[in-house]
mmCIF file of C-alpha atoms and ligand atoms in Angstrom:
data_model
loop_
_atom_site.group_PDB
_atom_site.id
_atom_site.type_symbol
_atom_site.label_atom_id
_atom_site.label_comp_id
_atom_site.label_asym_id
_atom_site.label_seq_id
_atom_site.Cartn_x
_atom_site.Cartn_y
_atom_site.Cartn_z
ATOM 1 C CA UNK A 1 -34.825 65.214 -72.338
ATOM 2 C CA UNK A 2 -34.564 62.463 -74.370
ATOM 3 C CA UNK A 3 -35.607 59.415 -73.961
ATOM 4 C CA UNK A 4 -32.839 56.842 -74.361
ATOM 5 C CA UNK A 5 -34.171 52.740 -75.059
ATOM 6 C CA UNK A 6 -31.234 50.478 -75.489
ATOM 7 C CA UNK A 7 -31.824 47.706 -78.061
ATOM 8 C CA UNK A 8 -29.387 44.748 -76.208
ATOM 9 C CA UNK A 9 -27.672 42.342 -78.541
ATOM 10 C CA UNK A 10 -30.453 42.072 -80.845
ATOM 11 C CA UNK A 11 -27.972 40.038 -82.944
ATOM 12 C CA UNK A 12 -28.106 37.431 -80.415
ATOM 13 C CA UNK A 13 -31.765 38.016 -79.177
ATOM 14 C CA UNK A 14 -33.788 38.570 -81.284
ATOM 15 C CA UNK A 15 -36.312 35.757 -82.362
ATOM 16 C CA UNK A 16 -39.401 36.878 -84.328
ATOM 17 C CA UNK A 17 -38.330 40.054 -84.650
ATOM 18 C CA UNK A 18 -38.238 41.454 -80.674
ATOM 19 C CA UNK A 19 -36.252 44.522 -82.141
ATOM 20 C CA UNK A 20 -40.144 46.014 -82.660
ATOM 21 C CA UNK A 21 -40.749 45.875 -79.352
ATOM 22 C CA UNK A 22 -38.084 48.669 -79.243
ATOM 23 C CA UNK A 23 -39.661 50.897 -82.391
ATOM 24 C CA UNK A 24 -42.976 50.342 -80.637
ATOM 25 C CA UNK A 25 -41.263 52.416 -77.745
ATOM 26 C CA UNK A 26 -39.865 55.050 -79.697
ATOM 27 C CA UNK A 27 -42.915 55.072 -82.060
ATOM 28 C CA UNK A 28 -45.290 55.696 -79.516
ATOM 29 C CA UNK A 29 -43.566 58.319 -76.837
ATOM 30 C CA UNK A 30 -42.569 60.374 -80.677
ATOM 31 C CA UNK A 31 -45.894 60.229 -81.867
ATOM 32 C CA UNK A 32 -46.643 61.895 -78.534
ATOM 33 C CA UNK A 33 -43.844 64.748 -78.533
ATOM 34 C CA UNK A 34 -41.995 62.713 -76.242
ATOM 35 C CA UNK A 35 -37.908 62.520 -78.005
ATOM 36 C CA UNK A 36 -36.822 59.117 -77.775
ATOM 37 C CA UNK A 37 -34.074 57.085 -79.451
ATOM 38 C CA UNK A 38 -32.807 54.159 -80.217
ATOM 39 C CA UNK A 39 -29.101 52.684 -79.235
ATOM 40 C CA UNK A 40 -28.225 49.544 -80.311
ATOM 41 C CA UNK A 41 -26.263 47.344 -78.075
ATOM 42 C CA UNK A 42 -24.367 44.679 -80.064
ATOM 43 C CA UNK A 43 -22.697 41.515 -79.500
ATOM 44 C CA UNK A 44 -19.085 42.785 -78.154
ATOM 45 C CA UNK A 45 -20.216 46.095 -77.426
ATOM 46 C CA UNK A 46 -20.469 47.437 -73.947
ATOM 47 C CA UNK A 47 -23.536 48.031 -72.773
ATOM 48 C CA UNK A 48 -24.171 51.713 -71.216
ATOM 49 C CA UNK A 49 -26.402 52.169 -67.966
ATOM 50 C CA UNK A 50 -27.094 55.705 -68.878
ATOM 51 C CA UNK A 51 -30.417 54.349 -70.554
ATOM 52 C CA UNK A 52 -33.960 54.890 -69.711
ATOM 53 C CA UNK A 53 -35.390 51.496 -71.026
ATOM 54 C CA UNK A 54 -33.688 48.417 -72.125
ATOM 55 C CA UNK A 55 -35.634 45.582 -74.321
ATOM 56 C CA UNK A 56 -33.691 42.117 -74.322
ATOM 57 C CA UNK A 57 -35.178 39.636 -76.740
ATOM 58 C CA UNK A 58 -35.741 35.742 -76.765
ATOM 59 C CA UNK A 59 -32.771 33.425 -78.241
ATOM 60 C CA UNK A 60 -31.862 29.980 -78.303
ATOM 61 C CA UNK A 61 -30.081 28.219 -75.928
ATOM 62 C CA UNK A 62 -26.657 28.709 -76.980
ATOM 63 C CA UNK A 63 -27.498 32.450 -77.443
ATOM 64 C CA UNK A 64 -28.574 33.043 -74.413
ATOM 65 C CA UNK A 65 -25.573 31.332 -72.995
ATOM 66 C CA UNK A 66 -23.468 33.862 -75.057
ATOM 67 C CA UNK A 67 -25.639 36.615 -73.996
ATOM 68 C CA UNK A 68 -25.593 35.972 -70.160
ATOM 69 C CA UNK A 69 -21.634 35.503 -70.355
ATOM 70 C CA UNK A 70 -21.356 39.389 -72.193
ATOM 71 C CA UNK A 71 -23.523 41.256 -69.791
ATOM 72 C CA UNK A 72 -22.251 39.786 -66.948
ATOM 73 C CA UNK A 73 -18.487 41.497 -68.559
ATOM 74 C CA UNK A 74 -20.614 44.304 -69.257
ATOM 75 C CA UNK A 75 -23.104 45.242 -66.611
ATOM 76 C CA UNK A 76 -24.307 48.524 -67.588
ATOM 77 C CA UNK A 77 -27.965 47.187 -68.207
ATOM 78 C CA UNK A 78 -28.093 45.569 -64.201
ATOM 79 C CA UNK A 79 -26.682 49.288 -62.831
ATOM 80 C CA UNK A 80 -29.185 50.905 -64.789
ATOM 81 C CA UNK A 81 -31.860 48.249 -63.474
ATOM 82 C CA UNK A 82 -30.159 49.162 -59.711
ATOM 83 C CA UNK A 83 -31.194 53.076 -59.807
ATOM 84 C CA UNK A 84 -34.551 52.097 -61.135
ATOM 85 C CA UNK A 85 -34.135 51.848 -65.164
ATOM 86 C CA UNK A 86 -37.515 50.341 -67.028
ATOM 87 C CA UNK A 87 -36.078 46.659 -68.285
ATOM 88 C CA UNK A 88 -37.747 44.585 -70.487
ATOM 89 C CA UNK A 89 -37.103 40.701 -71.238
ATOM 90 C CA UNK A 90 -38.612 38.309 -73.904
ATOM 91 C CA UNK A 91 -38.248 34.367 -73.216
ATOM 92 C CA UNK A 92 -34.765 33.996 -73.189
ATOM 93 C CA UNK A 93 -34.397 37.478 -71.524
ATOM 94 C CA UNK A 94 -36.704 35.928 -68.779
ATOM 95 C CA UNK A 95 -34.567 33.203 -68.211
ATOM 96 C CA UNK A 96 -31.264 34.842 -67.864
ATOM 97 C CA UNK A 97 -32.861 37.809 -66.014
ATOM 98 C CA UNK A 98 -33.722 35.099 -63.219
ATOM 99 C CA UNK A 99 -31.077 33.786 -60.799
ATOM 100 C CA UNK A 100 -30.665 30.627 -62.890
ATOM 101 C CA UNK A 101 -31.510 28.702 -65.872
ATOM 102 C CA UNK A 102 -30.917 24.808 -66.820
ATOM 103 C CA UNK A 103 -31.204 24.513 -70.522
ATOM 104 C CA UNK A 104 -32.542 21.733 -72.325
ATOM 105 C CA UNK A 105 -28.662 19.837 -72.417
ATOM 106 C CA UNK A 106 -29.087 19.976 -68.504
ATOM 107 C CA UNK A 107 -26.288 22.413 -67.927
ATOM 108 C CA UNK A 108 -26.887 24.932 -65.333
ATOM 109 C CA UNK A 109 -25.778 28.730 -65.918
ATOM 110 C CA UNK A 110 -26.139 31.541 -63.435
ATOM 111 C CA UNK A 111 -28.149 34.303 -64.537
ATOM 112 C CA UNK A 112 -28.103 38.345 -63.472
ATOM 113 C CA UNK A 113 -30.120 37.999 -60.814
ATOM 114 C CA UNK A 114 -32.094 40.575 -61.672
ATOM 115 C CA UNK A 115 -35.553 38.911 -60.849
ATOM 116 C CA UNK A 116 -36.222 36.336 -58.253
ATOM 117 C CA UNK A 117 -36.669 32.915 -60.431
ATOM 118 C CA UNK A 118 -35.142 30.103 -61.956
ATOM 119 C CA UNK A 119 -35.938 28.549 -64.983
ATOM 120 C CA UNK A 120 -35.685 24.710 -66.058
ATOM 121 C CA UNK A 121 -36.712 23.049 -68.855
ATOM 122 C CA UNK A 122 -39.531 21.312 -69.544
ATOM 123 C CA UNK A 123 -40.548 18.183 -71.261
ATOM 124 C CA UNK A 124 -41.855 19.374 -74.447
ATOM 125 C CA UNK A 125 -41.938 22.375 -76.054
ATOM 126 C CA UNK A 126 -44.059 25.345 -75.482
ATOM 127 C CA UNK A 127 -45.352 26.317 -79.183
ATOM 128 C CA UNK A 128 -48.366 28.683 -79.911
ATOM 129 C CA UNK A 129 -50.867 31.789 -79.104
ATOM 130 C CA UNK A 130 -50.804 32.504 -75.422
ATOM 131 C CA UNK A 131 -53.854 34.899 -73.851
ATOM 132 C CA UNK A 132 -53.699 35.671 -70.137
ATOM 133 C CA UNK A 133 -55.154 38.226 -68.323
ATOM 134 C CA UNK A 134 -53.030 40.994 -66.818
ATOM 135 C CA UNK A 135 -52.178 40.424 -62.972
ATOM 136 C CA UNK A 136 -53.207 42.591 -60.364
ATOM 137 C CA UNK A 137 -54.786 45.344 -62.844
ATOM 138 C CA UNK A 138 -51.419 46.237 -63.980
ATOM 139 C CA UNK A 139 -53.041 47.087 -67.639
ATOM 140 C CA UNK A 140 -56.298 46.794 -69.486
ATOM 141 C CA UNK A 141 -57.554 43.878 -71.646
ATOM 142 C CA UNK A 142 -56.142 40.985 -72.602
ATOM 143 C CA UNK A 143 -52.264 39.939 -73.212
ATOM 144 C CA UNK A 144 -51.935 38.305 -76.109
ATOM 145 C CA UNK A 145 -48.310 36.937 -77.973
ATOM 146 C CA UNK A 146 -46.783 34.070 -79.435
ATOM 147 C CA UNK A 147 -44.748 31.167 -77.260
ATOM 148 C CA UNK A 148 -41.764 29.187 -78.612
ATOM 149 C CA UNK A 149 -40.145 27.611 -75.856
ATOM 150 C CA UNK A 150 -38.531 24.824 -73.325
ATOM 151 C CA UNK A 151 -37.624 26.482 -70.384
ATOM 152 C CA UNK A 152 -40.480 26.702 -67.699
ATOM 153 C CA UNK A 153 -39.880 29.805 -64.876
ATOM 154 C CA UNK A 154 -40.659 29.472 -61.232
ATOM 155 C CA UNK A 155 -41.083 32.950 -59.586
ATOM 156 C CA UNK A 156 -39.875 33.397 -56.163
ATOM 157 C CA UNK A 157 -41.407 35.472 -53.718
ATOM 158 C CA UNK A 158 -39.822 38.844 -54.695
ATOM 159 C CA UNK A 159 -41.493 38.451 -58.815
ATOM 160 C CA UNK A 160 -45.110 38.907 -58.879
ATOM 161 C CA UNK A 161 -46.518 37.139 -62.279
ATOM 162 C CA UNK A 162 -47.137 39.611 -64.967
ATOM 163 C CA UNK A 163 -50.386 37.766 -65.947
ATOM 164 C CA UNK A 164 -53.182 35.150 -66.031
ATOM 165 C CA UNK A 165 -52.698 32.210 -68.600
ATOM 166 C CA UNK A 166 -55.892 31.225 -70.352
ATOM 167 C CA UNK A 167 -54.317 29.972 -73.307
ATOM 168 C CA UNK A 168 -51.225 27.976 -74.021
ATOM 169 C CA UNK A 169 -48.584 27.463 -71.113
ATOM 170 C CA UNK A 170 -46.417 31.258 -70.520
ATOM 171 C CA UNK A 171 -44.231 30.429 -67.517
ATOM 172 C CA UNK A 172 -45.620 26.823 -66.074
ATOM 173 C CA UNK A 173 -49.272 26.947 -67.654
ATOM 174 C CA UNK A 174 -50.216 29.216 -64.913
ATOM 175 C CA UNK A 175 -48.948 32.413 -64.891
ATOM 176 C CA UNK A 176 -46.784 34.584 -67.473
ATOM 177 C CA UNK A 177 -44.068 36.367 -67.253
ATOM 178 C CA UNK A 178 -43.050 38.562 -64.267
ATOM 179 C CA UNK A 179 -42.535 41.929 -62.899
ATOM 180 C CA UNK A 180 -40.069 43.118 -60.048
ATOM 181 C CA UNK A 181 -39.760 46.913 -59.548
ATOM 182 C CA UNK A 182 -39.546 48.375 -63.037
ATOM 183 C CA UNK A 183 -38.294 44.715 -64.363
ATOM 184 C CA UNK A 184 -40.803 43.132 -66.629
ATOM 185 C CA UNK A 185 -40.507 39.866 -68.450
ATOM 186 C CA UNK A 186 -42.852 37.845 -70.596
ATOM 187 C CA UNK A 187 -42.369 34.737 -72.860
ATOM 188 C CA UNK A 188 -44.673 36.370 -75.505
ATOM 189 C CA UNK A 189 -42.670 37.216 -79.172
ATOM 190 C CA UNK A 190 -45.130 38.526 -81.482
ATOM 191 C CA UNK A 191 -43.210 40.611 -80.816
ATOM 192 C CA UNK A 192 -45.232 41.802 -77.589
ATOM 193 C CA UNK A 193 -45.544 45.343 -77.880
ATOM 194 C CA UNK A 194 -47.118 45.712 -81.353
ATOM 195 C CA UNK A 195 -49.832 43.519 -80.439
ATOM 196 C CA UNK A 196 -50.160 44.746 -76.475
ATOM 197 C CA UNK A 197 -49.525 48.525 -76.987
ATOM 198 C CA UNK A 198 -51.333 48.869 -73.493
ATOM 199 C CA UNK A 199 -47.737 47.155 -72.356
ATOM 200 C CA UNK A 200 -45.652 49.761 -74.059
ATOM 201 C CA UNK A 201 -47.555 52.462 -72.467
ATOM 202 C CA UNK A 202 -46.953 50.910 -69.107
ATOM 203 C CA UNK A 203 -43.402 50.972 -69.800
ATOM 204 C CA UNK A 204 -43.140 54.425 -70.994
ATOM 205 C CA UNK A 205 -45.470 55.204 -67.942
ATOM 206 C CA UNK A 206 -42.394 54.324 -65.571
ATOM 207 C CA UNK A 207 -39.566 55.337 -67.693
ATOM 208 C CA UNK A 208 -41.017 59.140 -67.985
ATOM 209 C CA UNK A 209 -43.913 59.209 -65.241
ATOM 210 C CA UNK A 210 -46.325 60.964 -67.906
ATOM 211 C CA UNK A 211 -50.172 60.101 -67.400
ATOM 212 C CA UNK A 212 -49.819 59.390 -71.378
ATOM 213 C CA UNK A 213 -53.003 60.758 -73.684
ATOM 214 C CA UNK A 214 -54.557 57.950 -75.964
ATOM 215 C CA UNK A 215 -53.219 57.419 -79.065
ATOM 216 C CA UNK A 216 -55.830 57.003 -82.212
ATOM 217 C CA UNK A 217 -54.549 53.833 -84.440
ATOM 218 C CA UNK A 218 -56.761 51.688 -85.498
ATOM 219 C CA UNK A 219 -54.615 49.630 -87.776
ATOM 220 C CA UNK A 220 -52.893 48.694 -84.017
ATOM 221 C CA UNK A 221 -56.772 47.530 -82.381
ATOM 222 C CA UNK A 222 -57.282 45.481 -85.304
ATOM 223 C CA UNK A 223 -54.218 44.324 -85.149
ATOM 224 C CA UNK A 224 -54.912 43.128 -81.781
ATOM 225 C CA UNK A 225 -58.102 42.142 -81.749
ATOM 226 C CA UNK A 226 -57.087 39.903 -85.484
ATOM 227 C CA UNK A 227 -54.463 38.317 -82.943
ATOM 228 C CA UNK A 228 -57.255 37.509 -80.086
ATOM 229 C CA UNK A 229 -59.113 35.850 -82.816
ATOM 230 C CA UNK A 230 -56.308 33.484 -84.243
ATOM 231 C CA UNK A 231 -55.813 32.849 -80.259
ATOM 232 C CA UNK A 232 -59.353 31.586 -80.043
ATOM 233 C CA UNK A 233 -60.806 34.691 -77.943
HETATM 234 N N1 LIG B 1 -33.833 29.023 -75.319
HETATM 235 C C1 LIG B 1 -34.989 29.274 -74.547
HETATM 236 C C2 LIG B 1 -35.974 28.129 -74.506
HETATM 237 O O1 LIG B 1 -36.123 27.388 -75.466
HETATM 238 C C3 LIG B 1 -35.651 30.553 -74.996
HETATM 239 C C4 LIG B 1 -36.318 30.460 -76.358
HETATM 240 C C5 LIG B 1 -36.794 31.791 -76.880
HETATM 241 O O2 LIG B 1 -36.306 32.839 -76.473
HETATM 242 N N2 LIG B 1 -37.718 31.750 -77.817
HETATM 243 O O3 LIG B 1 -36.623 27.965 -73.503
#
């Protein structure tokens, strides 16, 4: 079987490049004789829920706005998320995964409801290297990523935080990101998989429950451990 990760309107969300976070995927379930694929969802498109794993990116406000509007039309991506599909979401994907977001003109927009939280947005931006440390030993070491933001999330009591923040602010300076079922969501670009491949494995973990065998790169541990530096751990 092969393993199907939908790239979703990268042409609207897709700050700092989030469409790795996808490769990552493929990259490292291929590398492992796993088949995987790429289909790329664009602006306009419908969006098929016949996918294993979905990866949403971050966007600006009025992106995101354009974003929520199509996949509500096109819901593909919330059926697959009903019968237990592996979804990832990047900053804006965060906020319009949650059951609302007020952007930084005030205007409130429903979002899919596809994790319990709101976002709102905050009084200054959220610019910089984030570390936090995984919640609830859902991986090992450190989460590390880049943060370039104004909305602030408040989980509700169905989202469990996806980590720790040591460094820079992630959701509300507290905790980062969130995970509900197979739903995951971070405010880290970077993007987050090449520099937390320990995240990508968790993903592919759920979307093909393999007990996945180490993979040897080194240029990806000094990649991460050059990003823990610049971070200041
Ligand atoms: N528009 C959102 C905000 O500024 C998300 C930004 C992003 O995805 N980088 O909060």
């Amino acid at each position: 079987m092969t393993v199907s990760i939908a790239l979703v309107l990268p042409d609207l969300l897709g700050t700092y490049g989030d469409f790795g976070n996808a490769v990552v995927l493929e990259k490292r379930m291929t590398w492992r004789g796993i088949p995987a694929e790429i289909v790329t969802v664009k602006f306009g498109e419908s969006v098929p829920s016949s996918c294993d794993i979905y990866v949403v990116g971050g966007g600006e406000d009025t992106a995101q706005t354009l974003a929520v509007r199509h996949l509500r039309e096109h819901p593909g991506m919330q059926r697959a998320a009903q019968r237990g599909a592996v979804v990832l979401g990047v900053c804006a994907g965060i906020q319009i995964f949650g059951e609302s977001f007020t952007r930084a003109d005030q205007v409130t927009h429903g979002g899919l409801g596809l994790i319990d939280s709101t976002s709102h947005a905050g009084g200054s931006r959220a610019i910089g290297e984030v570390v936090a440390t995984p919640a609830n030993g859902l991986f090992e070491g450190m989460l590390t990523g880049f943060e370039n933001h104004q909305g602030r999330t408040v989980l509700g009591p169905s989202a469990r935080p996806l980590a720790h923040v040591k460094v820079g602010t992630g959701n509300d300076g507290s905790v980062e990101g969130a995970v509900q079922g197979r739903i995951l969501c971070t405010y880290l670009h970077g993007p987050v998989l090449p520099r937390n491949p320990q995240l990508a494995d968790l993903l592919i973990k759920w979307a093909t429950g393999d007990e996945l065998a180490p993979l040897d790169l080194p240029a990806v541990d000094r990649l991460r451990v050059e990003r823990a530096k610049a971070a200041g751990v």
